[in-house]
Short mmCIF file of C-alpha atoms in Angstrom, two decimals:
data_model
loop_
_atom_site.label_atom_id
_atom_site.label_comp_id
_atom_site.label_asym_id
_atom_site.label_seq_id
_atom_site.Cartn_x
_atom_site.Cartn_y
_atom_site.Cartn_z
CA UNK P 1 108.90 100.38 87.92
CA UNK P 2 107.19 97.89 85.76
CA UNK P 3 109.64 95.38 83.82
CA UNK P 4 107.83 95.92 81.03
CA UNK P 5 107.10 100.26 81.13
CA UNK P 6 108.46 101.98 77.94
CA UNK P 7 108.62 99.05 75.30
CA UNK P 8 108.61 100.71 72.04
CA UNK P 9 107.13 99.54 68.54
CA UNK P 10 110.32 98.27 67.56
CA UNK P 11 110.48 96.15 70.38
CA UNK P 12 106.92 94.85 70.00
CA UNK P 13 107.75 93.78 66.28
CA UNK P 14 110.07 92.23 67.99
CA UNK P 15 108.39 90.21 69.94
CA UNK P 16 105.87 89.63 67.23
CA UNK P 17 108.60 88.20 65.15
CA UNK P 18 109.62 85.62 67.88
CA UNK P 19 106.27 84.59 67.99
CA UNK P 20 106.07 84.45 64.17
CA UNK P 21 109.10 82.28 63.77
CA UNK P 22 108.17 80.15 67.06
CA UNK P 23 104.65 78.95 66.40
CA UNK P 24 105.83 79.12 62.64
CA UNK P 25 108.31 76.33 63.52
CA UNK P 26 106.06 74.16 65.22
CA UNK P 27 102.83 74.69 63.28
CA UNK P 28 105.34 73.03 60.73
CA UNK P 29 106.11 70.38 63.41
CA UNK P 30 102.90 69.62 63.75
CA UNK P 31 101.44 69.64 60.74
CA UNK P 32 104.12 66.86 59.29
CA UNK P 33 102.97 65.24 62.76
CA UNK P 34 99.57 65.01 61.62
CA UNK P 35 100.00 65.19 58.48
CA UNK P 36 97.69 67.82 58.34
CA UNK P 37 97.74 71.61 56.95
CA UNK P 38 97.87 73.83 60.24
CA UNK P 39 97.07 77.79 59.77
CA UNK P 40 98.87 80.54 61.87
CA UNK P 41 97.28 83.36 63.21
CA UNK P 42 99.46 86.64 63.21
CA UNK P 43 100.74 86.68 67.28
CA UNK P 44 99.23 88.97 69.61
CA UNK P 45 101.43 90.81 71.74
CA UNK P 46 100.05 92.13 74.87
CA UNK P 47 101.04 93.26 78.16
CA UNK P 48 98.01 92.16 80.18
CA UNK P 49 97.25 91.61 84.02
CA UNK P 50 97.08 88.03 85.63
CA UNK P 51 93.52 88.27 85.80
CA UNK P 52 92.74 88.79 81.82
CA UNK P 53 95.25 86.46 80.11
CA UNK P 54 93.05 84.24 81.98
CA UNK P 55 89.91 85.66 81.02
CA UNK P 56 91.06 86.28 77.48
CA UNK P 57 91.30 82.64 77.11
CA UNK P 58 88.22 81.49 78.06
CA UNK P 59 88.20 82.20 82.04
CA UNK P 60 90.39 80.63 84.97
CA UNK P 61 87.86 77.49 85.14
CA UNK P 62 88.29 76.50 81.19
CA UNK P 63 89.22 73.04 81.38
CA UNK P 64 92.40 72.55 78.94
CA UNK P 65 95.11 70.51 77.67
CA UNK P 66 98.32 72.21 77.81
CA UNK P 67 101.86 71.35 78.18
CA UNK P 68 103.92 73.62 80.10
CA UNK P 69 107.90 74.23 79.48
CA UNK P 70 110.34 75.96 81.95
CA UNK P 71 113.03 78.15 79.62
CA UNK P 72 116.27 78.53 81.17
CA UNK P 73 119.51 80.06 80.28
CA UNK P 74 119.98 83.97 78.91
CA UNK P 75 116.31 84.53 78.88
CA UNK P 76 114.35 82.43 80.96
CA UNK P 77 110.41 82.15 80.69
CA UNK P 78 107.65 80.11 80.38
CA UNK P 79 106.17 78.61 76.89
CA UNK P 80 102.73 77.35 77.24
CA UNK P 81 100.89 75.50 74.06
CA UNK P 82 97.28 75.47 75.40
CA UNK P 83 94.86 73.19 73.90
CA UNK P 84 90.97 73.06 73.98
CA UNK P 85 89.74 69.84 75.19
CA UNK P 86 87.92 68.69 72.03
CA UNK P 87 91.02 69.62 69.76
CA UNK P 88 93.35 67.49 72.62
CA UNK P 89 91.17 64.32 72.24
CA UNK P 90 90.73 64.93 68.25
CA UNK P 91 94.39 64.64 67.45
CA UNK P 92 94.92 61.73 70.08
CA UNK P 93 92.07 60.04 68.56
CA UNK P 94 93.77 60.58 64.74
CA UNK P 95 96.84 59.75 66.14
CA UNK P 96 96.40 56.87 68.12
CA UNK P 97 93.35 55.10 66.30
CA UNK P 98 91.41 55.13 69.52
CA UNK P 99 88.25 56.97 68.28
CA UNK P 100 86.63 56.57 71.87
CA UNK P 101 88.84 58.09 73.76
CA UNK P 102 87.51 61.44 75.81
CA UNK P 103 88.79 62.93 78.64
CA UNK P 104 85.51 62.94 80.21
CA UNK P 105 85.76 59.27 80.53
CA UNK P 106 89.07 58.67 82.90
CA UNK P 107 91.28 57.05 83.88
CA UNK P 108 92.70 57.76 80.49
CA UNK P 109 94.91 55.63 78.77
CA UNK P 110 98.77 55.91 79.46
CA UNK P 111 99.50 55.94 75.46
CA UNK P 112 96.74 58.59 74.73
CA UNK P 113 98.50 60.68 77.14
CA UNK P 114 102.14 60.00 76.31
CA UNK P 115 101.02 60.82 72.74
CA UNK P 116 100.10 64.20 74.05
CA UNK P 117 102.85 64.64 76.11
CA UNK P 118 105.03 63.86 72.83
CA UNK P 119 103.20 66.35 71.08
CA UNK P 120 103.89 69.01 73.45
CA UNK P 121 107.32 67.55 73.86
CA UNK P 122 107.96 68.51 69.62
CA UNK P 123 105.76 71.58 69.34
CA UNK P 124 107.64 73.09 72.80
CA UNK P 125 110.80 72.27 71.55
CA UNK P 126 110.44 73.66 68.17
CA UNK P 127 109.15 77.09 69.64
CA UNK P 128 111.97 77.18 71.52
CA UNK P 129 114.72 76.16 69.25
CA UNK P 130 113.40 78.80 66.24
CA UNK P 131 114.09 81.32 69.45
CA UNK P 132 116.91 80.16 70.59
CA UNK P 133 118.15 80.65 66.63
CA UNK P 134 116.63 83.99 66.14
CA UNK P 135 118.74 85.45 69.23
CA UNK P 136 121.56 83.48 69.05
CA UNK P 137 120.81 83.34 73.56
CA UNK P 138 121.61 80.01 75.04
CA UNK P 139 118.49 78.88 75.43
CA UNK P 140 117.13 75.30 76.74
CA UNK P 141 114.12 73.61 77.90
CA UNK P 142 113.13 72.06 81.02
CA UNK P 143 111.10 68.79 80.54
CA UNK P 144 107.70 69.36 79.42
CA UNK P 145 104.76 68.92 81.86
CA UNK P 146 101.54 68.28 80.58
CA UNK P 147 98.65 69.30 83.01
CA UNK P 148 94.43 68.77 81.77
CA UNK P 149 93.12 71.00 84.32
CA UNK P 150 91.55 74.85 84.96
CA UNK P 151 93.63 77.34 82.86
CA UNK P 152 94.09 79.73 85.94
CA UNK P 153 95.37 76.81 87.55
CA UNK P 154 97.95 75.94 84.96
CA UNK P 155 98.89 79.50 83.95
CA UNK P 156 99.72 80.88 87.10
CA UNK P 157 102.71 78.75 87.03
CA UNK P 158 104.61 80.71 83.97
CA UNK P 159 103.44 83.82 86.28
CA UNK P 160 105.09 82.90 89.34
CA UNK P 161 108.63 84.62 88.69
CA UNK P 162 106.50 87.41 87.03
CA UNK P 163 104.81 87.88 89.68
CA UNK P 164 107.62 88.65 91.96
CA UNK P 165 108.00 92.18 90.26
CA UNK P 166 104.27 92.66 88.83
CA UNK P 167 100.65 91.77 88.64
CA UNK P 168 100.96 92.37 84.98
CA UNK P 169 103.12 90.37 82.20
CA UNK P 170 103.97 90.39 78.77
CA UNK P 171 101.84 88.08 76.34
CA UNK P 172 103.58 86.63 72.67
CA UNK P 173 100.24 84.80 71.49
CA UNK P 174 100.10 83.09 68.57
CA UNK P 175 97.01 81.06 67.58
CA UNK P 176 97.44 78.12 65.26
CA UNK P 177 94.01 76.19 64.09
CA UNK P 178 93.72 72.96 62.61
CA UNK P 179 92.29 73.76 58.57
CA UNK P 180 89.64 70.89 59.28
CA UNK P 181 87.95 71.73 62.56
CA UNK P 182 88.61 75.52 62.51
CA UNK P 183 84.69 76.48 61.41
CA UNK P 184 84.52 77.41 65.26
CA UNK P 185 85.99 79.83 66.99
CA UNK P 186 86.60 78.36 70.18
CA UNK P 187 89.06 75.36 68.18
CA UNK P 188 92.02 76.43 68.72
CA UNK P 189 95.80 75.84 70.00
CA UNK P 190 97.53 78.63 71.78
CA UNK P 191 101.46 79.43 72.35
CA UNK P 192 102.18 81.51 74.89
CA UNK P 193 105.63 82.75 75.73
CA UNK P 194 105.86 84.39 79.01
CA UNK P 195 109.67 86.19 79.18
CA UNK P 196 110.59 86.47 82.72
CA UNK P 197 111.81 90.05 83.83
CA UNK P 198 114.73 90.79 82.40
CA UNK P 199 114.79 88.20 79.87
CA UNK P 200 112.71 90.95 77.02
CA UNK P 201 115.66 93.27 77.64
CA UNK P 202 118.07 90.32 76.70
CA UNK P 203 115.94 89.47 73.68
CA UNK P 204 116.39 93.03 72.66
CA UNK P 205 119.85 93.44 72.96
CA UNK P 206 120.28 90.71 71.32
CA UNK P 207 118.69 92.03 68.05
CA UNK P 208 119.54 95.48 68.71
CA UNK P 209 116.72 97.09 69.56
CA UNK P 210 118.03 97.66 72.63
CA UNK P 211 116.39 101.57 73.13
CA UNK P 212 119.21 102.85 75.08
CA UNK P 213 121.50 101.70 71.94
CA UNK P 214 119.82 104.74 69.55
CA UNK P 215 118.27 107.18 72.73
CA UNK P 216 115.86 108.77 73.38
CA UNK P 217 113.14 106.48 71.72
CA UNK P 218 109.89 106.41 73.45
CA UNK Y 1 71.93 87.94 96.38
CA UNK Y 2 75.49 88.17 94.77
CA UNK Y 3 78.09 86.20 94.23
CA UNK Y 4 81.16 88.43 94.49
CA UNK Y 5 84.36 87.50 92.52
CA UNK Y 6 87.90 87.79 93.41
CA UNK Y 7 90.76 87.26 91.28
CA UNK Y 8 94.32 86.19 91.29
CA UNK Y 9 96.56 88.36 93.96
CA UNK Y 10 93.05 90.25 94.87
CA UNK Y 11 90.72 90.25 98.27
CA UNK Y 12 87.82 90.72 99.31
CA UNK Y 13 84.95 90.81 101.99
CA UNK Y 14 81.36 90.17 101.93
CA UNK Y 15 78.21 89.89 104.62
CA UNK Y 16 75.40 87.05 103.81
CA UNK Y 17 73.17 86.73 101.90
CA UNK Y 18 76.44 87.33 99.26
CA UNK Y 19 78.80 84.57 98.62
CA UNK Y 20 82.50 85.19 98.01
CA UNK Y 21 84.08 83.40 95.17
CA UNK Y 22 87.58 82.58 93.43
CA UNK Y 23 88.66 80.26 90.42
CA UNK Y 24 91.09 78.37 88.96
CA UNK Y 25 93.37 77.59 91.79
CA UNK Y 26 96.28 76.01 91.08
CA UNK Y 27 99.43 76.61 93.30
CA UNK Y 28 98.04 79.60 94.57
CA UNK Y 29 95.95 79.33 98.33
CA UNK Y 30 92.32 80.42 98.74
CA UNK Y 31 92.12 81.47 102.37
CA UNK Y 32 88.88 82.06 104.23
CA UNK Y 33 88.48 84.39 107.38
CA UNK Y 34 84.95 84.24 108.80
CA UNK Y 35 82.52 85.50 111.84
CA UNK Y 36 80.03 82.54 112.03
CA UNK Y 37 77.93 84.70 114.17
CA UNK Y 38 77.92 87.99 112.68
CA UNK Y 39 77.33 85.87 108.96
CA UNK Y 40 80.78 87.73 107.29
CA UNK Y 41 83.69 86.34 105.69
CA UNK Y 42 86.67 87.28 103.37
CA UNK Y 43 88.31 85.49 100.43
CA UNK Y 44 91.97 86.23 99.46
CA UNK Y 45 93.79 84.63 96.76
CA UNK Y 46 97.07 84.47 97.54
CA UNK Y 47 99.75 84.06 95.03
CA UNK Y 48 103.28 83.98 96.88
CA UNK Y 49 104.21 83.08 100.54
CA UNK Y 50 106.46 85.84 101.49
CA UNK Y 51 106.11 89.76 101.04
CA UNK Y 52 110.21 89.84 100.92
CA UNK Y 53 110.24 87.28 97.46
CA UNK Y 54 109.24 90.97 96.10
CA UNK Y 55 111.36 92.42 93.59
CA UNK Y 56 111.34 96.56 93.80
CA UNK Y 57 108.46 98.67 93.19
CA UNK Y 58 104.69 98.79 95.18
CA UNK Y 59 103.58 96.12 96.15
CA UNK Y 60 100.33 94.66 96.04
CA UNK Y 61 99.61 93.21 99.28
CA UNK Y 62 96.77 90.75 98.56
CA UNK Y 63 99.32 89.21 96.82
CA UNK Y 64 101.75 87.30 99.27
CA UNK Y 65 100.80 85.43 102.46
CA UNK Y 66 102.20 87.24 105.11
CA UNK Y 67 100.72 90.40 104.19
CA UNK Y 68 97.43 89.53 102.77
CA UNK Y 69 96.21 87.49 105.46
CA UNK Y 70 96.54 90.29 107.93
CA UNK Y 71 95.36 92.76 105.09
CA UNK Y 72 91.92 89.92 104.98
CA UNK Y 73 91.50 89.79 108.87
CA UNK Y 74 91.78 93.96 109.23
CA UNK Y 75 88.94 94.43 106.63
CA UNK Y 76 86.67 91.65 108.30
CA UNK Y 77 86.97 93.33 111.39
CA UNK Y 78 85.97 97.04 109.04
CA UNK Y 79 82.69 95.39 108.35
CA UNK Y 80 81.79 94.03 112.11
CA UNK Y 81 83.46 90.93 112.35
CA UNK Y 82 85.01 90.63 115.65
CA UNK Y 83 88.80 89.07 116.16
CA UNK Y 84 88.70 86.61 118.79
CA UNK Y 85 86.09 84.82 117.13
CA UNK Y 86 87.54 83.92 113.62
CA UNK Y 87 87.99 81.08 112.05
CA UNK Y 88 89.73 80.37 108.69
CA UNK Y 89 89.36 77.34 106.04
CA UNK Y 90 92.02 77.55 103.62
CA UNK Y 91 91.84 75.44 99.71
CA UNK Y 92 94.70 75.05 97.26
CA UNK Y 93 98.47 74.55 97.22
CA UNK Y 94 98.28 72.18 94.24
CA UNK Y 95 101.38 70.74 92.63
CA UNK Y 96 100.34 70.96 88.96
CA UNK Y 97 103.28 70.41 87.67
CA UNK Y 98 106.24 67.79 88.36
CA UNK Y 99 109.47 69.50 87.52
CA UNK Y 100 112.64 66.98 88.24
CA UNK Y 101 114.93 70.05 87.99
CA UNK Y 102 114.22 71.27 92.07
CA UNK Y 103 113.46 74.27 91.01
CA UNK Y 104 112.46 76.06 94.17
CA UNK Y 105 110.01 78.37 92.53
CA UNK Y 106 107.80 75.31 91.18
CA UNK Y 107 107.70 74.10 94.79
CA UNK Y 108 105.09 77.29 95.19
CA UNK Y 109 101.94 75.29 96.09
CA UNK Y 110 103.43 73.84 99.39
CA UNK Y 111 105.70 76.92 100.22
CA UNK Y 112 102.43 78.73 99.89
CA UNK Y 113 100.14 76.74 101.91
CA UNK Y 114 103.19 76.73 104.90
CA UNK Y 115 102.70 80.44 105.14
CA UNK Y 116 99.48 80.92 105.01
CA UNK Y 117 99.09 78.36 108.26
CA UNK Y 118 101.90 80.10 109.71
CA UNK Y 119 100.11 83.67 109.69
CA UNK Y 120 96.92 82.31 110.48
CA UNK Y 121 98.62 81.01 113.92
CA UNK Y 122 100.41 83.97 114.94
CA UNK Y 123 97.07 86.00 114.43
CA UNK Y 124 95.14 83.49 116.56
CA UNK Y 125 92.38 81.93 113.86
CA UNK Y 126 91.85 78.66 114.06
CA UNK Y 127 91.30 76.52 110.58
CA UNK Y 128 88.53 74.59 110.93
CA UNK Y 129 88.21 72.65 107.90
CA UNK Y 130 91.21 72.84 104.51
CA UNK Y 131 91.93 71.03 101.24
CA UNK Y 132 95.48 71.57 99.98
CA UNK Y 133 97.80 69.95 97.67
CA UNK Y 134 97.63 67.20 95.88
CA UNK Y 135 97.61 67.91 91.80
CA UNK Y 136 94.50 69.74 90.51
CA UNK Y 137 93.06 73.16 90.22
CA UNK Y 138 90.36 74.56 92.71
CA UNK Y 139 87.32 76.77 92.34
CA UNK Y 140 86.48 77.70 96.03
CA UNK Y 141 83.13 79.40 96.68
CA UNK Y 142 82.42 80.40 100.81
CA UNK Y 143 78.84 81.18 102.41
CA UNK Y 144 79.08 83.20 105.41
CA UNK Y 145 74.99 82.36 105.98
CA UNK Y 146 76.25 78.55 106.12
CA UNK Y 147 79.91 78.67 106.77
CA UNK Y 148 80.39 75.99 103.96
CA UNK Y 149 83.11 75.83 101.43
CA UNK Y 150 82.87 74.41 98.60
CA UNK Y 151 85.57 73.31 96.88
CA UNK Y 152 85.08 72.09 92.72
CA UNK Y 153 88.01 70.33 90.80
CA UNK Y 154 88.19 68.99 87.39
CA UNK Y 155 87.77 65.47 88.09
CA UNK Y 156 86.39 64.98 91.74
CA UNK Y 157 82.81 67.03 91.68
CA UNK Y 158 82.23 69.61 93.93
CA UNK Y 159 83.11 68.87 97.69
CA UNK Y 160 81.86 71.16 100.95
CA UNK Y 161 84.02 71.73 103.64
#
């Protein structure tokens, strides 16, 4: 049976909420980053198939920024913050004065990069540490890894213990847009938490909204 | 003429003039089955290297090497291709991520690619022609009229095989 069969609405507010309070945390982050006022969409949680969390954000060939954390310890998972290209070499170029800099023009510079990576590094981290407070889990982060290359190529990597049990997983996105450039829709950082199997049941108990704790919800 | 699309832990088969097509490769393997003469070919995108990494429940077959390789070579022979003449060219395997942590699970793209080869030799089909590893996603499109692979990353262009 699917890890994720019989979740209830209790347990999707749930998961709402860690979203919430993730991205909350690190559209804070990054706003005192950039000094900049960074809105929050409410999260969207989904259980989807492989095949359209990749379509849902733009296809499996979308070329994106994203930065890619391993969660280990009580509820391991991946946390993905996904960023389109033009957003990517906006904040570099605010950040590191280097108006020129595109990513269709490699090799790129190591400090554009490392700025990136940094940025991933805090927003990550902050995700994870506003989750790792909500549940009171022990809850740590691998070293980011920041990949600029097809979304179905990077995705598939927060998928692959998923993907042991089913072609199916859930989805906590949360959308945050920068105020400036958000007049199009396509603008626009994602956070994705992935749980692995097992670890939404831990995140449940947790809170106590555990089902088999008050029966016979469904 | 169609272009026919298969997605992650998904197969399929087609007969020219169609072209079969995946995207977004990343540590998963694209592997190709083809009858040069007989102008058909199969695509499957292959996710995990071993059937017994499954964790209860169905399982979907196009999804791990071992079993979706056979499943690929059993439909190509449905629509007229004929066994002793296959031949395979296999894309992907990337590394897209360095993780210092040895995580086996991250090692995916090579554990993949092993299997894959290692099926493909017990069931007697040559590969002709691959492009595996390195650190970038794939879009793989295959021709049965021409036999040619194409193989499109990020930041090399578009490449046949």
């Amino acid at each position: 049976m699917p890890y994720f069969e019989n979740i209830s609405h209790a347990q999707m507010d749930v998961l709402k909420e860690i979203g919430n309070i993730g991205a909350g945390n690190a559209a804070t982050a990054l706003s005192k980053l950039l000094n900049k006022k960074i809105d929050m969409k409410v999260p969207d949680v989904k259980i989807e198939s492989f095949n359209n969390i990749m379509e849902n954000i733009g296809g499996h060939e979308r070329v994106v920024a994203s930065i890619f954390l391993r969660v280990e310890g009580d509820a391991p998972g991946s946390i993905f913050f996904i960023l389109p290209l033009e957003q990517a070499e906006y904040y570099i170029q605010t950040a590191t004065s280097d108006t020129n800099f595109s990513f269709s023009k490699p090799p790129y510079a190591e400090l554009s990069l490392s700025f990136l990576q940094e940025l991933g590094n805090i927003l990550s981290g902050s995700y994870l540490s506003a989750l790792a407070d909500l549940t009171n889990l022990d809850l740590y982060p691998s070293v980011p890894a920041l990949g600029i290359d097809m979304i179905g190529a990077v995705l598939t990597y927060g998928l692959i213990e998923i993907s042991r049990e089913s072609d199916s997983a859930i989805v906590i996105d949360t959308v945050l847009t920068d105020d400036i450039k958000n007049k199009s829709d396509s603008v626009r950082g994602h956070f994705f938490f992935l749980p692995d199997p097992g670890s939404s049941e831990t995140i449940f108990r947790s809170l106590g909204v555990l089902k088999d704790d008050n029966g016979g919800n469904s | 003429m169609e272009i026919v699309k298969v997605g992650i832990a998904e197969l399929n088969v087609v007969k020219t003039p169609n072209s079969i097509r995946t995207s977004g490769l990343g540590s998963c393997v694209g592997v190709v089955i083809y009858d040069e003469l007989q102008k058909v070919g199969g695509l499957a995108h292959v996710m995990l290297p071993d059937s017994s990494l499954a964790k209860g429940g169905i399982i979907n077959s196009s999804k791990f090497a071992d079993t979706a390789v056979v499943d690929l070579y059993n439909r190509l022979i449905q629509i007229g291709g004929r066994q002793s003449v296959f031949k395979a060219k296999i894309a992907g395997g990337a590394q897209m991520f360095n993780f210092t942590n040895g995580n086996e699970m991250m090692r995916i793209g090579p554990r993949n690619v092993e299997a894959v080869k290692e099926v493909l030799k017990k069931l007697k089909v040559p590969i002709i022609a691959e492009d595996v590893g390195g650190n970038s996603g794939r879009t793989i499109e295959f021709f049965p009229n021409t036999t040619i692979l194409t193989v499109r990353t990020v930041n090399q262009g578009v490449k046949e095989l």
